[in-house]
Short mmCIF file of C-alpha atoms and ligand atoms in Angstrom, two decimals:
data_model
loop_
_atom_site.label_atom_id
_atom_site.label_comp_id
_atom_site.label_asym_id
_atom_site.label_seq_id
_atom_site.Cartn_x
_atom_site.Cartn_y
_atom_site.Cartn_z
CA UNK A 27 9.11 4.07 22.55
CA UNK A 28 8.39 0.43 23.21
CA UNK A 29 4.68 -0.23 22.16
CA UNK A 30 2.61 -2.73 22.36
CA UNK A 31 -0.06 -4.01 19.52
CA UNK A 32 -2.78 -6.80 20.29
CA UNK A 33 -4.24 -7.99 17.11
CA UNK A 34 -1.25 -6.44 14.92
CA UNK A 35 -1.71 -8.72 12.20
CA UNK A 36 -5.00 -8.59 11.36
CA UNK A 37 -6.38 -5.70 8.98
CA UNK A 38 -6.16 -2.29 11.61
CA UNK A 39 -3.53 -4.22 13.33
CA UNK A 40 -1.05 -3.93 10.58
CA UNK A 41 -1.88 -0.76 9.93
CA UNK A 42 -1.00 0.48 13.50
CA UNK A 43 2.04 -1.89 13.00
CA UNK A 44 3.23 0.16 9.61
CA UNK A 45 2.40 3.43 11.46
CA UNK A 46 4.59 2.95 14.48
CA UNK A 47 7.43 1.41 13.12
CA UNK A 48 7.35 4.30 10.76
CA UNK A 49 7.64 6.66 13.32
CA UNK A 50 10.45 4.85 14.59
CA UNK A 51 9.16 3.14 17.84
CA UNK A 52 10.44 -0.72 18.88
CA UNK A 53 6.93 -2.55 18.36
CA UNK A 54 5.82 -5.96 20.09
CA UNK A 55 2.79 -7.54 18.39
CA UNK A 56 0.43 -10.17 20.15
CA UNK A 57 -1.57 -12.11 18.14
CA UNK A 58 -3.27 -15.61 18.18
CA UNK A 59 -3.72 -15.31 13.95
CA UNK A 60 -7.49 -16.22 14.83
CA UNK A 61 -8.41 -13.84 11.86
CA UNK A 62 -5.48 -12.27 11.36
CA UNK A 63 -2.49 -12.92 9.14
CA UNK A 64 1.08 -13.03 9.26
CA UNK A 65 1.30 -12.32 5.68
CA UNK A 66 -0.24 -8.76 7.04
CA UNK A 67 3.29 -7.70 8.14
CA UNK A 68 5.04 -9.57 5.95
CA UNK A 69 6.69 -6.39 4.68
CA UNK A 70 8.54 -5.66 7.50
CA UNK A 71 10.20 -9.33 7.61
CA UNK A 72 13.67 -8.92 8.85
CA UNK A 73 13.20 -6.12 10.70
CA UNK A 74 15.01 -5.93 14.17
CA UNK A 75 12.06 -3.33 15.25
CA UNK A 76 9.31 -5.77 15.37
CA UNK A 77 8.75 -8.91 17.29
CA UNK A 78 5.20 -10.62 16.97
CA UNK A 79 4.10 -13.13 19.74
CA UNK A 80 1.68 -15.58 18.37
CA UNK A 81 -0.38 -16.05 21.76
CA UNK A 82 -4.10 -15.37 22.66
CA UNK A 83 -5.20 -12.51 24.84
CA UNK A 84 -7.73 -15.14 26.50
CA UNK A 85 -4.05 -16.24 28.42
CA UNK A 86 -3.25 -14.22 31.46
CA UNK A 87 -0.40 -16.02 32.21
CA UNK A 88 1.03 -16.62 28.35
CA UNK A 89 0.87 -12.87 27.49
CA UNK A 90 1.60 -11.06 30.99
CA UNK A 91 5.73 -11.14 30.55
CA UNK A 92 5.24 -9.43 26.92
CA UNK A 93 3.68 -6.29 28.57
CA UNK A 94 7.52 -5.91 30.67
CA UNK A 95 8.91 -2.19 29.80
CA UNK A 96 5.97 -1.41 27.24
CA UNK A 97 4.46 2.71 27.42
CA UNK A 98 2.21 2.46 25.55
CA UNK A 99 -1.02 -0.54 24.17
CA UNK A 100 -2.41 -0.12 21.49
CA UNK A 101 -5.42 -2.87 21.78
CA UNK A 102 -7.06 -4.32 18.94
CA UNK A 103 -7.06 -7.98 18.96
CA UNK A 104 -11.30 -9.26 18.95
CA UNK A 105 -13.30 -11.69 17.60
CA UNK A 106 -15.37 -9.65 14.78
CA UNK A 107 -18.25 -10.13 12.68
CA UNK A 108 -21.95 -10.32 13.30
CA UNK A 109 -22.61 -14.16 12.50
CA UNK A 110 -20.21 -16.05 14.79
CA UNK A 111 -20.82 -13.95 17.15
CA UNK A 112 -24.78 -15.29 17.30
CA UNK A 113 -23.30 -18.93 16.78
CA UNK A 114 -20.63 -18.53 19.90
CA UNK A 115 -21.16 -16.19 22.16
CA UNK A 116 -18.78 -17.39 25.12
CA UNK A 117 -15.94 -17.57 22.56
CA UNK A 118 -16.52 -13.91 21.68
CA UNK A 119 -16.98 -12.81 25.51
CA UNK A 120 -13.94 -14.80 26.18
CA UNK A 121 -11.99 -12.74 23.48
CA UNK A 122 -13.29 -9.59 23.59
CA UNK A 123 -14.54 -9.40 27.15
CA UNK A 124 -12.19 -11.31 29.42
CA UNK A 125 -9.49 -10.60 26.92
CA UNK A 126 -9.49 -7.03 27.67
CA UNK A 127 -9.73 -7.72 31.22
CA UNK A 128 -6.33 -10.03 30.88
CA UNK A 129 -4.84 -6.96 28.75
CA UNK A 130 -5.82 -4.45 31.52
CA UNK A 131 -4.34 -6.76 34.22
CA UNK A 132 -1.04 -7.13 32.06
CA UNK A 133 -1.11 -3.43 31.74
CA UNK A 134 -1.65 -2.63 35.22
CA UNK A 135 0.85 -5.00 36.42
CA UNK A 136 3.97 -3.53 34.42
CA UNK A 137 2.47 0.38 34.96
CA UNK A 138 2.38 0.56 30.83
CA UNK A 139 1.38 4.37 31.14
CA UNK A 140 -1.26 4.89 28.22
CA UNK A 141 -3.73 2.79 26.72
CA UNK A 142 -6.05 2.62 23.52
CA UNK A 143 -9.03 0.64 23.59
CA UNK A 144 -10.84 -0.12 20.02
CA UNK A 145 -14.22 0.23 20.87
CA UNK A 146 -17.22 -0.02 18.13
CA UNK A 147 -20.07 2.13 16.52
CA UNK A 148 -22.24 -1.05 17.05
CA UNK A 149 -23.14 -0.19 20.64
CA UNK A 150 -25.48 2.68 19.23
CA UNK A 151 -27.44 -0.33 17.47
CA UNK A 152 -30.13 1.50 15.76
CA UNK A 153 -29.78 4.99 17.06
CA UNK A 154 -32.34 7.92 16.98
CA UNK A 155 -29.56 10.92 15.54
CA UNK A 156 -27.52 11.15 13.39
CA UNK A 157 -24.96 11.98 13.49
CA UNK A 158 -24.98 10.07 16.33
CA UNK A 159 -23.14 11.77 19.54
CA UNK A 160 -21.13 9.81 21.65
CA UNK A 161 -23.93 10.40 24.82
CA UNK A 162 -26.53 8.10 22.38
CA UNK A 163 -27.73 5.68 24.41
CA UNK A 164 -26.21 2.12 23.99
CA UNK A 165 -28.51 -0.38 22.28
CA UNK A 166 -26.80 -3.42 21.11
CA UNK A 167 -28.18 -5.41 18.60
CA UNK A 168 -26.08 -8.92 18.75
CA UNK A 169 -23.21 -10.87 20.81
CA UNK A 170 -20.39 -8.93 18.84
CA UNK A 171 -21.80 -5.44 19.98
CA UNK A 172 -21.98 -6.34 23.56
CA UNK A 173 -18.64 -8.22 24.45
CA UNK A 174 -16.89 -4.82 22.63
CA UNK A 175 -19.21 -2.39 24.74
CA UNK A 176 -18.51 -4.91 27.93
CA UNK A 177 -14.96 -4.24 26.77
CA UNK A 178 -15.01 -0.36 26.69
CA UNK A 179 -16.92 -0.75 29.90
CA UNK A 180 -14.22 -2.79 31.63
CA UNK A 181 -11.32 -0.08 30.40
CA UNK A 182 -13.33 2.29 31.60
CA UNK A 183 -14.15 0.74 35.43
CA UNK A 184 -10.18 -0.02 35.02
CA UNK A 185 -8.98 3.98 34.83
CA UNK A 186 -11.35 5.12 37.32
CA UNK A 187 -10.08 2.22 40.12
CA UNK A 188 -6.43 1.47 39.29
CA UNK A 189 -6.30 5.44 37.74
CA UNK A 190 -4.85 4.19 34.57
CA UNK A 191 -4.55 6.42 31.17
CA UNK A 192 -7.06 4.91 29.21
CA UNK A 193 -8.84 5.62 26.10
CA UNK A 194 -11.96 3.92 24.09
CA UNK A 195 -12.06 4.99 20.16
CA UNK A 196 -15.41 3.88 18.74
CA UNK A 197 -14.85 3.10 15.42
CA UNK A 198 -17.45 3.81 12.64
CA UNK A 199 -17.12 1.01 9.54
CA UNK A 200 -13.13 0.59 9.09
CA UNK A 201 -12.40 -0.28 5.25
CA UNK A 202 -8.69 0.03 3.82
CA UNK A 203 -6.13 -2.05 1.93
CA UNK A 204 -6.13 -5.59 4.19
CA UNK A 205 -9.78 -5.39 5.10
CA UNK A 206 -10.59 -8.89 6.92
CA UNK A 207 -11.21 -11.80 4.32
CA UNK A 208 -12.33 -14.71 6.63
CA UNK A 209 -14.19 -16.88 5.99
CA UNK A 210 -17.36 -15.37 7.42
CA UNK A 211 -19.51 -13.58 5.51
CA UNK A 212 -19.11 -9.58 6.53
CA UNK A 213 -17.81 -6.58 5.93
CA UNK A 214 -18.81 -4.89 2.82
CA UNK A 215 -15.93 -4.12 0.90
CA UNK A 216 -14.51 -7.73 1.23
CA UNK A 217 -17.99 -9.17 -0.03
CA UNK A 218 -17.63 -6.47 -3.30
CA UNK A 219 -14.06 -6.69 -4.13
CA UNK A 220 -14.33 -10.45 -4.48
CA UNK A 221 -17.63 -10.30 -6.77
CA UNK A 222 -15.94 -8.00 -8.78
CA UNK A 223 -12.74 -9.85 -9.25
CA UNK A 224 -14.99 -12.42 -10.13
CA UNK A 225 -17.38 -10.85 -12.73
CA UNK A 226 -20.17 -11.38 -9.83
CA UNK A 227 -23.14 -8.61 -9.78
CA UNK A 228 -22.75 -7.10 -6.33
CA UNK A 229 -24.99 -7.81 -3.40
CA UNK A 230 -26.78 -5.23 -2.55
CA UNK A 231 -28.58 -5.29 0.67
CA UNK A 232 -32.25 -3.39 0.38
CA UNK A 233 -32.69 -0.45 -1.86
CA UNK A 234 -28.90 0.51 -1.33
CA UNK A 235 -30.27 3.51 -0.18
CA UNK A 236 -28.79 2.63 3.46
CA UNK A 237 -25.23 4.75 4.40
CA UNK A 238 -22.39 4.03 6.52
CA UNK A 239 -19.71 6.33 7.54
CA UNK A 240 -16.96 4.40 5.66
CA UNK A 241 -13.60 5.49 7.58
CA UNK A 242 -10.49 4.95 5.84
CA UNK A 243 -8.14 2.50 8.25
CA UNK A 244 -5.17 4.86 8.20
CA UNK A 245 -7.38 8.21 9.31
CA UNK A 246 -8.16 5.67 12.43
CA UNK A 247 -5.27 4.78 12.75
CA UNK A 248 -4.24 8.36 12.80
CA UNK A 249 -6.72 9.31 15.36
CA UNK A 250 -5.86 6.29 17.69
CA UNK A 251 -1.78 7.73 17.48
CA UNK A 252 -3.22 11.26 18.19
CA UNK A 253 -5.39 9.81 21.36
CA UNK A 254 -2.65 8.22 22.26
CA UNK A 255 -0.23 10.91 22.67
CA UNK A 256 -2.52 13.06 24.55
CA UNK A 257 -2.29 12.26 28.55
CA UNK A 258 -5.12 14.26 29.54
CA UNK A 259 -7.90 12.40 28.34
CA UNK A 260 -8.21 9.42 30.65
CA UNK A 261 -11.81 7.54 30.38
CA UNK A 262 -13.06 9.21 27.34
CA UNK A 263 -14.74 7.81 24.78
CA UNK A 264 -14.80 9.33 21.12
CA UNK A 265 -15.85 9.04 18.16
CA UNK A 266 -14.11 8.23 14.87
CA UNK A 267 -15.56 8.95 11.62
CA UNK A 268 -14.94 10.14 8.38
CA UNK A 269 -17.06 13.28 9.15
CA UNK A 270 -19.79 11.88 6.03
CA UNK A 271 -21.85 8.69 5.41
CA UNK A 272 -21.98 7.08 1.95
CA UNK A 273 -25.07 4.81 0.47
CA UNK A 274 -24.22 1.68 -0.77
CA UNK A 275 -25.39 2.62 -4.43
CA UNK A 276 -22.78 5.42 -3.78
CA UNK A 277 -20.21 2.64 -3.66
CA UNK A 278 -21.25 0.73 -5.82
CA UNK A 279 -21.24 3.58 -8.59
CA UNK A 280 -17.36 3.86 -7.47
CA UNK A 281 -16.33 0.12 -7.86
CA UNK A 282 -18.53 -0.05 -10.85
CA UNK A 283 -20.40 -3.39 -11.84
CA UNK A 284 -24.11 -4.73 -12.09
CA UNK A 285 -26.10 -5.66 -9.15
CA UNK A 286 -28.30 -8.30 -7.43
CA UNK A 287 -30.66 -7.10 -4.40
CA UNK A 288 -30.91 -9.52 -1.46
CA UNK A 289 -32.77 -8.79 1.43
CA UNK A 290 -32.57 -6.64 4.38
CA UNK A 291 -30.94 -8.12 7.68
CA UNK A 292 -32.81 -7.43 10.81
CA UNK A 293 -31.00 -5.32 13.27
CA UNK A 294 -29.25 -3.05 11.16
CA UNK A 295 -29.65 0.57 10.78
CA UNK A 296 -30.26 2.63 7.75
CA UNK A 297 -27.44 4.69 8.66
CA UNK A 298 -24.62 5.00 10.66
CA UNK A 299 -22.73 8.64 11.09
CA UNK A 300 -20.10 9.42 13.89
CA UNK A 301 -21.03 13.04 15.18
CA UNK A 302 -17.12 13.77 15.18
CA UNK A 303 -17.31 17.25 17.34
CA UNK A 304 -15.67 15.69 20.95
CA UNK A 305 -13.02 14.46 18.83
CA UNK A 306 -11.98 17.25 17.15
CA UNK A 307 -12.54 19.46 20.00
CA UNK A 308 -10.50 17.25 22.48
CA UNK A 309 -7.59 16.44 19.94
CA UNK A 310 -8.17 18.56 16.88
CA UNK A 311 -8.59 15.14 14.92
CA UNK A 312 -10.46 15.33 11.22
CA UNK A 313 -9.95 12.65 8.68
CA UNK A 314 -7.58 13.49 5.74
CA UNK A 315 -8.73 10.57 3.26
CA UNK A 316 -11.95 11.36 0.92
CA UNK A 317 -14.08 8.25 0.11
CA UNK A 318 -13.44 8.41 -3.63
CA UNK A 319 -10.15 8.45 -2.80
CA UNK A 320 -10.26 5.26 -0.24
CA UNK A 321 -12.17 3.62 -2.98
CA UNK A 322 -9.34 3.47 -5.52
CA UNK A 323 -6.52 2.85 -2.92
CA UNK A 324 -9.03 -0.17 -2.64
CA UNK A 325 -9.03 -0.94 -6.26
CA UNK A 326 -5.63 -0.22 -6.72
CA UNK A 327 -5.05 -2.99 -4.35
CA UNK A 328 -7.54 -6.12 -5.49
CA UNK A 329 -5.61 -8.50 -5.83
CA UNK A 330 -5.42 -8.99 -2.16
CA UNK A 331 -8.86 -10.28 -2.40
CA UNK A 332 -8.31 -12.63 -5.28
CA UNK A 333 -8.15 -15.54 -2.16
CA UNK A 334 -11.33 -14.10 -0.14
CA UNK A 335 -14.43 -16.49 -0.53
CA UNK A 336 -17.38 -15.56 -3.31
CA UNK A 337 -20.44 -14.46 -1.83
CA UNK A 338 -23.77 -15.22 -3.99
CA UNK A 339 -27.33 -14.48 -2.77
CA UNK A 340 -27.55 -18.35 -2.16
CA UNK A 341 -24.41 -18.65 0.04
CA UNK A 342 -25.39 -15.48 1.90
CA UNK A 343 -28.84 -16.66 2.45
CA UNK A 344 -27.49 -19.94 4.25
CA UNK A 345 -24.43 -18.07 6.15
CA UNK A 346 -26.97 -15.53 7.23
CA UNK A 347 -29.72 -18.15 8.47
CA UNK A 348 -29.32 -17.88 12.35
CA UNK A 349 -28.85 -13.46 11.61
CA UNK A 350 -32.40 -13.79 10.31
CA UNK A 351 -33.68 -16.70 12.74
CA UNK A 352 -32.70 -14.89 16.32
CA UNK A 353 -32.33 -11.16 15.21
CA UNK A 354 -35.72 -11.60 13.10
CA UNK A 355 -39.27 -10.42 14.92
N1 UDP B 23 -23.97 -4.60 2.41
C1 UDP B 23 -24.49 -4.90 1.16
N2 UDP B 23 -24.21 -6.14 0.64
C2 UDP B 23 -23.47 -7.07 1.29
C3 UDP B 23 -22.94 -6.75 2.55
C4 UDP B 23 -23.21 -5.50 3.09
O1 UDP B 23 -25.18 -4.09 0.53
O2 UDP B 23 -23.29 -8.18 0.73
C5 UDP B 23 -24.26 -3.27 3.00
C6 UDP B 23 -25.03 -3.33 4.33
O3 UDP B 23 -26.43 -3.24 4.12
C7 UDP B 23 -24.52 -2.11 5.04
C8 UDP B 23 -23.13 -1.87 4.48
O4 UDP B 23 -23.04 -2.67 3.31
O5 UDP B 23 -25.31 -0.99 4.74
C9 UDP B 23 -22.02 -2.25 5.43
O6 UDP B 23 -22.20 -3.58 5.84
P1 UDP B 23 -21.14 -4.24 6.82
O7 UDP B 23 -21.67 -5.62 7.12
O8 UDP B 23 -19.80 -4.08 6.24
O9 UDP B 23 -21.19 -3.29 8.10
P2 UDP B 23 -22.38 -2.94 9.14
O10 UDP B 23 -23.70 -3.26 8.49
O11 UDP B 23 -22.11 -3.74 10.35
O12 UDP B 23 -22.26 -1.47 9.37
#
């Protein structure tokens, strides 16, 4: 099959990338290497399988004539992280919002006949159960968490008009081998890995008592391939998790190293858990990799992080300043 990827060099991107070409399809990648990387795919150089575009989804007409004979998109290029988002809204609404719209148009024009939308645990903001179901009501919390959920929203409106085959996949906190390294502070595991390449103490947020339901990049990677390959479940939206959440002291027990505490941002939830039953019910999806497992593919891998910036409670105060100044009560 000939299948699309926006965003398939940054860190899920590739992974999709490694995943489909390993199954043999032709793959065409659009990216504008905002936050991703070529070096991402840089081990499948030479390969006659893959083409990358380096374009931006925010360009109707520069990305239409790539969409041309594609079956299926797979679409994951956004703007990410919390901070930014706060600092520029109408570049991430650009991105992520009218982006998908331009993706959906492109899609709709050349009949591509099933479609994945990345979609984001952040619209359940600070949610009420857990685990949380995908019926929680939406309560975003910053700019990033609203241009995704505008995004779903869009793919959504899109099937139901046009009667296309889409699909949303809210993801619940994506960590694997490639995790973003951007310059903006985010992201857990990037924040860690660094400190402890460096001999820092780890910042822990709180009491570290908080948990997130740490999903390993290829089990969503996995589910979005399932999704995908099931043409009966146009305009859902489901869940992906890893079926557990993990505490922070949990993960830092795994990576092993001391600690510094820094203080709790506003806006963000003690927890976060996927209630995973519409997903396994509509597609018979579970997650195959364990978190203590994850956690040493991550360690196995460090050096990847060797270039990501070093966080310290002092830099994180300042790049968190405008978190704490609009989020704050
Ligand atoms: N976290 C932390 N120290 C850091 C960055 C994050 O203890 O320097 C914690 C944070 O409190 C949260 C978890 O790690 O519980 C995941 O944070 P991330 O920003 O990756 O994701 P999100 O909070 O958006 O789920």
């Amino acid at each position: 099959m000939k299948i699309l990827v926006t965003g398939g060099c940054g860190f899920i991107g590739s992974h999709m990338v490694d995943r489909l070409l390993n199954d043999g399809h032709d793959v065409i990648v659009i990216d504008n290497l905002s936050s991703g990387n070529l070096r991402n795919l840089e081990h499948h150089k030479g390969s006659n399988k893959l083409q990358v575009v380096i374009e931006t989804i925010s360009d109707f007409a520069k990305i239409e004539s790539h969409f041309k004979g594609v079956e299926k998109v797979f679409h994951l290029a956004a703007l990410a992280d919390i901070v930014p988002s706060i600092e520029h809204p109408m570049e991430y609404h650009n991105s992520n919002v009218n982006g998908t719209i331009n993706v959906l148009e492109a899609c709709r024009k050349h009949n591509v006949g099933r479609i994945i939308y990345a979609a984001s645990s952040s619209c359940y903001g600070i949610p009420d159960k857990f685990p949380t179901p995908e019926t929680a009501e939406i309560r975003c919390q910053y700019p990033y968490a609203v241009t995704k959920y505008l995004g779903e929203e869009y793919c959504m409106y899109w099937a139901q008009v046009y009667k296309m085959n889409i699909t949303a996949m809210r993801f619940f906190n994506v960590y694997g081998p490639r995790a973003r390294t951007s310059g903006t502070y985010g992201a857990v595991f990037g924040v860690f890995l660094a400190q402890k390449l460096n001999n820092k103490p780890f910042t822990v947020i709180g009491d570290g008592k908080q948990t997130r339901d740490f999903t390993f990049v290829t089990d969503i990677v996995d589910a979005c391939v399932t999704a995908s390959n099931n043409y009966q479940i146009a305009k859902e939206r489901i869940n992906v998790g890893s079926e557990n959440t993990y505490s922070i002291n949990r993960l830092v027990e795994l990576l092993g190293g001391e600690i510094t505490y820094i203080p709790k941002r506003p806006g963000e939830p003690d927890c976060t858990f996927a209630d995973t039953k519409k997903i396994k019910q509509l597609l018979g999806w579970s997650p195959k990799v364990s978190f203590e497992e994850g956690v040493s593919i991550m360690l196995d891998n460090i050096d990847y992080w060797r270039e990501a910036p070093l966080w310290e409670p002092s830099s994180i105060a300042e790049a968190t300043k405008d978190w704490f100044r609009y989020l704050g009560k």
